[in-house]
Coordinates of C-alpha atoms and ligand atoms in Angstrom, one line a residue:
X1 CA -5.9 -15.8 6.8
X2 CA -4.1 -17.1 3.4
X3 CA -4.2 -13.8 2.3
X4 CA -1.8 -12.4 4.7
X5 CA 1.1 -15.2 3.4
X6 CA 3.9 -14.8 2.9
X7 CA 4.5 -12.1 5.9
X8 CA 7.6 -9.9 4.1
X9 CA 10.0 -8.7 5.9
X10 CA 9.7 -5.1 5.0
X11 CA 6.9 -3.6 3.1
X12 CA 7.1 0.0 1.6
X13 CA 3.6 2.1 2.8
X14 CA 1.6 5.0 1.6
X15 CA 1.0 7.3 4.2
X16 CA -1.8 9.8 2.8
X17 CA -0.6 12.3 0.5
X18 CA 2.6 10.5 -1.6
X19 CA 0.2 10.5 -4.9
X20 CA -1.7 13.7 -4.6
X21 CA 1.9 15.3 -3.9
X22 CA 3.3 13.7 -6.9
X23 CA 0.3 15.2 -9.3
X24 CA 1.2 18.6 -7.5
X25 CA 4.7 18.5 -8.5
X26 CA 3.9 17.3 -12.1
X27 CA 1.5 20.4 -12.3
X28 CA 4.6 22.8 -10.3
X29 CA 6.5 22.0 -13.7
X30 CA 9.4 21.4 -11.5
X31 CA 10.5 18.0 -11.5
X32 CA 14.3 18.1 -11.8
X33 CA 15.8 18.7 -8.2
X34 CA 15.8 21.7 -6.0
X35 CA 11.9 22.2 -6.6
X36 CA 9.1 23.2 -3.9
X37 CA 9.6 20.0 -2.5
X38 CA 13.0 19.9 -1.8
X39 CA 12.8 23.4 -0.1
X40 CA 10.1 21.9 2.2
X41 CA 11.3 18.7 2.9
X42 CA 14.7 20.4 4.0
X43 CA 13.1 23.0 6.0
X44 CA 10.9 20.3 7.4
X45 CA 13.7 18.3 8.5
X46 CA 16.1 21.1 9.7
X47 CA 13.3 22.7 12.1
X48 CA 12.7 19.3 13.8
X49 CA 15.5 18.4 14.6
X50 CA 16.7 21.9 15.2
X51 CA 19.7 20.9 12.5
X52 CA 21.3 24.0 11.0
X53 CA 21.3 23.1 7.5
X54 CA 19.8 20.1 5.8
X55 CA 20.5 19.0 2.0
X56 CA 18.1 16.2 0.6
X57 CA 20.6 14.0 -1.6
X58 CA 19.7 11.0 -3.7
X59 CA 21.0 8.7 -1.0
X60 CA 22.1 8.0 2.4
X61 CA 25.1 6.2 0.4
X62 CA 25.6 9.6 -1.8
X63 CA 25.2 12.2 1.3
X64 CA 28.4 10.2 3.3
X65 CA 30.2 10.7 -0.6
X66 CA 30.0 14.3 -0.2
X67 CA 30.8 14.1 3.6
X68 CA 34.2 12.0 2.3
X69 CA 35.1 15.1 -0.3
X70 CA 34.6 17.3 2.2
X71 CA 37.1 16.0 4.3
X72 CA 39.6 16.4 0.8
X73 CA 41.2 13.5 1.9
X74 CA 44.8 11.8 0.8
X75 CA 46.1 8.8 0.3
X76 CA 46.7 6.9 3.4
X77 CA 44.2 9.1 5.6
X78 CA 42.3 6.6 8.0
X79 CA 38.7 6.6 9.0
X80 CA 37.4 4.6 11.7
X81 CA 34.0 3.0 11.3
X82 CA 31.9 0.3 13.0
X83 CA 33.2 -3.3 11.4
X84 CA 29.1 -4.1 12.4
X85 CA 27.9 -1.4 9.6
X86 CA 26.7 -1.3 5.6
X87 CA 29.3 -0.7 3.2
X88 CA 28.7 2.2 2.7
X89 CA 29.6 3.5 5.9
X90 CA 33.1 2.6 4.4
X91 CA 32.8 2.0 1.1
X92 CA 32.2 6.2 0.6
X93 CA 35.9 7.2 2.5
X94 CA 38.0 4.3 0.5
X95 CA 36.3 5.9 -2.9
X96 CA 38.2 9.1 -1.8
X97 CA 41.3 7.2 -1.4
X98 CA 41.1 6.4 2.1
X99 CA 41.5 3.7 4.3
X100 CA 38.6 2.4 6.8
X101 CA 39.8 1.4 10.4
X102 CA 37.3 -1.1 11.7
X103 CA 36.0 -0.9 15.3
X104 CA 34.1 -3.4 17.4
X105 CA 30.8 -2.6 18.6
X106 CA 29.4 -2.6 22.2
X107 CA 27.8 -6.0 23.0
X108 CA 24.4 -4.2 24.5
X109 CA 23.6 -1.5 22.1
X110 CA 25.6 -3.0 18.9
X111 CA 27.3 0.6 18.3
X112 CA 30.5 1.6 17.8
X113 CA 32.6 0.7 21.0
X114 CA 33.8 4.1 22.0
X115 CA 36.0 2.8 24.1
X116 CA 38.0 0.5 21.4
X117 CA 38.0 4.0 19.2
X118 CA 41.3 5.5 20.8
X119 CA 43.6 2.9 19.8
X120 CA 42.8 2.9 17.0
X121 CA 43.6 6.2 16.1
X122 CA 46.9 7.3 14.3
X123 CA 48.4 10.5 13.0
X124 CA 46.8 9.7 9.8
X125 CA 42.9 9.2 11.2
X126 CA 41.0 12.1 10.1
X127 CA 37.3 11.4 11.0
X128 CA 35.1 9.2 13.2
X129 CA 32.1 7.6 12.0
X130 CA 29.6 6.6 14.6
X131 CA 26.3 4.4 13.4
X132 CA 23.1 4.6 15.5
X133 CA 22.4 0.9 15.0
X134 CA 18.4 0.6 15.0
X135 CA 18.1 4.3 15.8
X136 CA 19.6 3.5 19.7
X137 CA 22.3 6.9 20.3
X138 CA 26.3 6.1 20.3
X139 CA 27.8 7.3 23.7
X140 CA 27.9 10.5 21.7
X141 CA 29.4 12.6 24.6
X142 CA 32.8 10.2 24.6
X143 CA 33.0 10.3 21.2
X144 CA 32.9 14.2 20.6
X145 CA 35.2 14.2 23.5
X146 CA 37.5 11.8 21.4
X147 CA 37.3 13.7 19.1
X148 CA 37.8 17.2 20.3
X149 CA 41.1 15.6 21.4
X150 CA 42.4 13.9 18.5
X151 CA 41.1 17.1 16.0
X152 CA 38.8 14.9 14.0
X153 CA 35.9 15.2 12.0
X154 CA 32.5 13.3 13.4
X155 CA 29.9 12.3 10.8
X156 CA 26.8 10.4 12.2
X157 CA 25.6 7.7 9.6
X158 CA 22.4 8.2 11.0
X159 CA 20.6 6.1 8.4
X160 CA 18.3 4.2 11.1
X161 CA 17.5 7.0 13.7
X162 CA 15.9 9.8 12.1
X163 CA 14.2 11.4 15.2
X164 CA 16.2 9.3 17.7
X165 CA 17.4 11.0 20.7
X166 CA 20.4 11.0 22.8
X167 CA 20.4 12.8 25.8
X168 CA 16.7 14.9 24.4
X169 CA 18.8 15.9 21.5
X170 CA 18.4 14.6 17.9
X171 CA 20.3 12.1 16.6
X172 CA 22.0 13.3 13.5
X173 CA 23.0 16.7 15.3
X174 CA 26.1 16.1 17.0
X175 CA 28.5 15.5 14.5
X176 CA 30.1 18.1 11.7
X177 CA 28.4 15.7 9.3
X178 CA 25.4 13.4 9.7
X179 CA 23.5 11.5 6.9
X180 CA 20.1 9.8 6.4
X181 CA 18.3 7.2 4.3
X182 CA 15.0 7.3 2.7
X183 CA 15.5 3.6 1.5
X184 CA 12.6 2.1 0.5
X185 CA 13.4 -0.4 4.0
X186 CA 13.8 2.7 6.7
X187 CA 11.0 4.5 8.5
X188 CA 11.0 7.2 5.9
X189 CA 11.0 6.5 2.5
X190 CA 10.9 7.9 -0.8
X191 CA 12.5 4.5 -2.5
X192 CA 15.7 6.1 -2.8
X193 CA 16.8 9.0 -1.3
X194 CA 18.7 11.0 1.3
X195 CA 20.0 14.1 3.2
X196 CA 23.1 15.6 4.2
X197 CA 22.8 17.3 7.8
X198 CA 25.0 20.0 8.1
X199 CA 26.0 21.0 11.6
X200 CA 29.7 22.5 11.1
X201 CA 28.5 25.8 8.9
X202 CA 32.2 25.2 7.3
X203 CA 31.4 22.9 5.4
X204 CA 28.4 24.3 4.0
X205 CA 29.3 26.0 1.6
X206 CA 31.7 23.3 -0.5
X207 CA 29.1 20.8 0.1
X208 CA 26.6 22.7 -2.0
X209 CA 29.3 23.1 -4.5
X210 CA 29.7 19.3 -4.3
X211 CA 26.3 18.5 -4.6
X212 CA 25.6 20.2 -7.5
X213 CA 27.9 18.7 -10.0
X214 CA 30.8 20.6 -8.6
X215 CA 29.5 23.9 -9.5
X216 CA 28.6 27.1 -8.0
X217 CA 25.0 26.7 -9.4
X218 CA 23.3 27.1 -5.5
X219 CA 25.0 30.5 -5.2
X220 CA 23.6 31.2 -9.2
X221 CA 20.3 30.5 -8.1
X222 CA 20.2 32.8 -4.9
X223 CA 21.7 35.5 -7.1
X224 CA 25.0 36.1 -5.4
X225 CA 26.9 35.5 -8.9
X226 CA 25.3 36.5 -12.2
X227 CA 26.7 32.9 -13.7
X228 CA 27.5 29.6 -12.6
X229 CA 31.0 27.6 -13.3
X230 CA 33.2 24.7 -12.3
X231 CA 34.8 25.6 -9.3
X232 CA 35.4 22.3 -7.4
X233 CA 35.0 18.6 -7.2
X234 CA 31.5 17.2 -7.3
X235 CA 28.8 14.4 -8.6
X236 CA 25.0 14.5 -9.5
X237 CA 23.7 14.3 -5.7
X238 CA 20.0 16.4 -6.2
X239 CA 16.8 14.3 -6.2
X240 CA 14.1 14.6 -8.2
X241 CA 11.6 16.3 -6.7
X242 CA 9.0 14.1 -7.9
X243 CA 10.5 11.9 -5.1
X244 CA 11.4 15.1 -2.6
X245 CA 7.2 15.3 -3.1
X246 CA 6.9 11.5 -2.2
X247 CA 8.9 11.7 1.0
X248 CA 7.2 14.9 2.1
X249 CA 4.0 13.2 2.6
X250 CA 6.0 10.5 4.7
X251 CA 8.0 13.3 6.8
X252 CA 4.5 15.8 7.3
X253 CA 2.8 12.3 8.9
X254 CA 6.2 11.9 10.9
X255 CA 4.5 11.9 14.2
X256 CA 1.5 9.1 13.1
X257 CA 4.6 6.7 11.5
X258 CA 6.8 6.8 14.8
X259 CA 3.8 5.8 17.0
X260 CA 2.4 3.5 14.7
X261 CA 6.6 2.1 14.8
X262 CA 6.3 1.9 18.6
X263 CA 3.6 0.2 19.0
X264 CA 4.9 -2.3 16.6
X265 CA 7.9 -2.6 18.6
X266 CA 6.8 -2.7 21.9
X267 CA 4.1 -5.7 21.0
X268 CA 7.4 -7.8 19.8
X269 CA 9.4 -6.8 23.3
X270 CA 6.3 -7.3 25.5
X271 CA 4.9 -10.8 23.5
X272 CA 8.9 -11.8 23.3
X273 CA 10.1 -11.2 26.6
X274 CA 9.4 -14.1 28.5
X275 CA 9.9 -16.3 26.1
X276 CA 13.5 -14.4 25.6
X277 CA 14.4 -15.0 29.0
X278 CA 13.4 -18.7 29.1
X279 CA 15.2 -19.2 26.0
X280 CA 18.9 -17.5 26.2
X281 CA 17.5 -15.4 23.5
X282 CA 18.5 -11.4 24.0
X283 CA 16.2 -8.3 22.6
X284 CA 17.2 -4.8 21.8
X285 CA 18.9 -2.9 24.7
X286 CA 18.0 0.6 24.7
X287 CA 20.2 2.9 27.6
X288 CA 18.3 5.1 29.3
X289 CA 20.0 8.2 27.5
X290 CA 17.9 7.4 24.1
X291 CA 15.1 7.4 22.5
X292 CA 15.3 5.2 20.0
X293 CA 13.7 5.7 16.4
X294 CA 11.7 2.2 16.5
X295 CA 13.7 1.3 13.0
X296 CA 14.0 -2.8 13.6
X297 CA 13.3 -5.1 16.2
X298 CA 16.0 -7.7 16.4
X299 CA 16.7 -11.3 18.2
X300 CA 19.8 -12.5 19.2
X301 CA 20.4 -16.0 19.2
X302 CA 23.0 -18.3 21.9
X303 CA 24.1 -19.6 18.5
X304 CA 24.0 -19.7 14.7
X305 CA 22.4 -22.9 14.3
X306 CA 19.7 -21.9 16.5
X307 CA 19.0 -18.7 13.7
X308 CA 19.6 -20.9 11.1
X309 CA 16.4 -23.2 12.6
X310 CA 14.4 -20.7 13.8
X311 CA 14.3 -18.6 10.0
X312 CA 13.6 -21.8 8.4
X313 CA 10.7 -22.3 11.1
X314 CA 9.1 -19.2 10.4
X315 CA 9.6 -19.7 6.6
X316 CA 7.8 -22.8 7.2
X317 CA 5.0 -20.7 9.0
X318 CA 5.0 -18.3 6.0
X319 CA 7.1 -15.4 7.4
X320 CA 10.0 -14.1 6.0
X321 CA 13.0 -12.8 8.4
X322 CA 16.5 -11.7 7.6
X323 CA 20.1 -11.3 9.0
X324 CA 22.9 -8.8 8.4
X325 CA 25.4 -7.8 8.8
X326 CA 28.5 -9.7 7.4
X327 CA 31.3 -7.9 9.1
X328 CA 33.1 -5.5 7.1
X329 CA 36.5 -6.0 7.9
X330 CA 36.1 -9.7 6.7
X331 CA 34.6 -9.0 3.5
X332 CA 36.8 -9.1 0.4
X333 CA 36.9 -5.2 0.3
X334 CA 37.3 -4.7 3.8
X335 CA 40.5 -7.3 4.4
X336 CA 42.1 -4.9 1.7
X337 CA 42.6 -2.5 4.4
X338 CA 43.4 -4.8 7.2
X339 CA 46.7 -4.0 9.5
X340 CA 45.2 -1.3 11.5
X341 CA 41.9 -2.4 12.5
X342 CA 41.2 -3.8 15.8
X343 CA 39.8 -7.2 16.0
X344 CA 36.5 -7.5 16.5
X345 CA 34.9 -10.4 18.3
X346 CA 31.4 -8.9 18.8
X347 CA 31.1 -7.8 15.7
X348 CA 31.7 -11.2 14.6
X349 CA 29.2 -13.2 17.1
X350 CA 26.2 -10.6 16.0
X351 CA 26.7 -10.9 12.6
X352 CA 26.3 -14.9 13.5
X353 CA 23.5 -14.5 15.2
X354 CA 21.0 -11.6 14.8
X355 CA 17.9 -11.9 13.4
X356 CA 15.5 -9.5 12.3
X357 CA 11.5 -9.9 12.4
X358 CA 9.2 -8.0 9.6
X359 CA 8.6 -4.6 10.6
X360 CA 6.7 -2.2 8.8
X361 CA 4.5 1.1 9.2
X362 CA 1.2 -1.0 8.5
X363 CA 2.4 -4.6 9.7
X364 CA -1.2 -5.4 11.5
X365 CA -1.7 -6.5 15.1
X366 CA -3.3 -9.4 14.0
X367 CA -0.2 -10.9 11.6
X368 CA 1.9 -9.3 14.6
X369 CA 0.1 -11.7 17.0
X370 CA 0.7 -14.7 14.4
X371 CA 4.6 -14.0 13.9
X372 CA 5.2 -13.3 18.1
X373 CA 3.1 -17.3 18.4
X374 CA 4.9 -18.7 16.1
X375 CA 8.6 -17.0 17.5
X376 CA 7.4 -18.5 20.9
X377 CA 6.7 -22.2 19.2
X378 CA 10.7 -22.1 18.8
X379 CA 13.3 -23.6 21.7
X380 CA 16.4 -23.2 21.1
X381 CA 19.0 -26.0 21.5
X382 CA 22.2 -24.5 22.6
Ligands
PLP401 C1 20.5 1.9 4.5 C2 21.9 2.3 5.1 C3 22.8 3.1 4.3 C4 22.6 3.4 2.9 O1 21.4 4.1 2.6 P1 21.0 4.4 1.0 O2 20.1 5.5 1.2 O3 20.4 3.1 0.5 O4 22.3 4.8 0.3 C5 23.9 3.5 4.9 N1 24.2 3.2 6.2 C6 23.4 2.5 6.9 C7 23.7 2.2 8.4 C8 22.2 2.0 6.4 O5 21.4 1.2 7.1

């Protein structure tokens, strides 16, 4: 049993083929970006999710940059985002000079509250951006409808819910823009990576441009111009397709990793949920219109002090748990832009009280069984 301490909270796991890809794409004597790997990666991901276009990136973080120079944005221009988010959710529109609006989320799901998005907007809001919090759907229908409306841009951060479904259709496939994470911590992994989903064919073309240093190299290499140039703005967003290799093995075995993911999660919601009840303790709510991507399985305690016991009684017990996230529009960046946000109450009380248990692809049934015992040793107090 000492073997298995301390329990992490995230562990990254070798599917299969991640090393004997790797040799492969040493021996391709491609290992800058745009290699085999990249093509197949894409083409993987755009044909399962029925996407129309699908650019691996470096990052999740990088992929919503490009998605912020698309939108060629001026001073002043407001985005509105989930306050209960990562930074970079924001952090990628205020590089580009803009200024993040911060919504509330939705007390059951943790998404953006559709319904606080309309007041927030102004003449000056250009975009919406939705996050699939643990890879549960946005009321997506209401927010398209927003912002059909208002004449605004959607881009999914869709960094948790890579084959998550809303209404039978992909996550990541409603918006003009959506973007995902290979993170070393989310279901598919490369250690660091991304992709750009491209949905709005308009913007495919710049976003290429974009990605590739801001030249027309993309169009070089299909032979449409007989040299490339600068012809817009743009960063060094290609991956190495040492790492396109890596994550290929992850995305081919796509179908074992989600199943092994549910059957983590539903051993934490099944071996939790009495014990939830008894204890004012509430578990992930997932509305019948989604399939979620089994990214996290989260608790959310009557109180902080009650989250603050029970992490240091699982450390105690050897098992390592973690919070997030502090609210954006209270951090030090995020206050820079306050005026226009709404408040945001819920955003506040989750951030206070959330906690997350270790999930990974290979997290056993047997150190499941330990970490759900030693949860249910735990009463709360408020
Ligand atoms: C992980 C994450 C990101 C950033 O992903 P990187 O690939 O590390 O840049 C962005 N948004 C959300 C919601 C995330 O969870």
């Amino acid at each position: 049993m000492s073997r298995m301490f301390p329990i992490p909270f995230n562990r990254p796991c070798f599917i299969g083929n991640e090393q004997a890809y790797i040799v492969q794409s040493i021996a391709n004597g491609h290992i800058s970006g745009d290699g085999p790997f990249t093509r197949k990666c894409e083409a993987f991901l755009a044909e399962a999710l029925r996407a129309k276009k699908v650019l691996l990136t470096t990052s999740c973080t990088h992929a919503l940059e490009i998605a912020a120079i698309l939108l060629q944005l001026k001073p002043g221009d407001e985005v509105v985002v989930p306050s209960f988010t990562f930074v970079s959710t924001a952090n990628a529109f205020a590089l580009q000079g803009a200024r993040p609006v911060f919504a509330d989320i939705r007390p059951d799901t943790l998404n953006i509250d559709e319904r606080a998005i309309e007041s927030l907007i102004s003449p000056r809001t250009r975009a919406i951006v939705p996050v699939h919090y643990a890879g549960v759907g946005c009321e997506m229908d209401t927010i398209l409808e927003i912002a059909r409306r208002n004449g605004l841009v959607v881009i999914e951060d869709n960094a948790h819910g890579l084959f998550g479904r809303y209404k039978e259709r992909f996550l990541g496939t409603f918006g003009n823009l959506a973007t995902q994470s290979f993170h070393e911590t989310k279901n598919f992994s490369c250690g660091e990576g991304g992709a750009l989903i491209i949905n709005d064919l308009e913007f495919l073309e710049r976003a290429e441009i974009i990605r590739e240093k801001g030249t027309d190299r993309s169009r070089f290499f299909r032979g449409q111009v007989d040299k490339y140039t600068w012809v817009d703005f743009g960063s060094s967003y290609v991956i190495s397709d040492i790492l396109a290799a890596y994550l290929f093995a992850q995305l081919e075995a796509y179908q074992l990793i989600q199943a092994r993911r549910q059957r983590i999660w539903n051993y934490y919601y099944e071996g939790l949920r009495e014990w939830a009840q008894n204890q004012g303790v509430r578990l992930p709510f997932v509305p019948p219109s989604c399939d979620q991507s089994y990214h996290m399985f989260y608790l959310i305690f009557p109180s902080e002090i009650d989250r603050e016991h029970m992490i240091d009684h699982l450390k105690s017990h050897g098992i390592l748990s973690v919070f997030h996230y502090q609210p954006l529009h209270l951090s030090p960046m995020g206050s820079r832009f306050g005026g226009r946000s709404g408040d945001c109450p819920v955003t506040e009380q989750v951030s206070r009280t959330l906690l997350r248990l270790p999930f990974y692809n290979d997290l056993s049934e047997t150190v499941q069984e330990y970490v759900v015992e030693i949860v249910r040793q735990f009463n709360t107090r408020s």
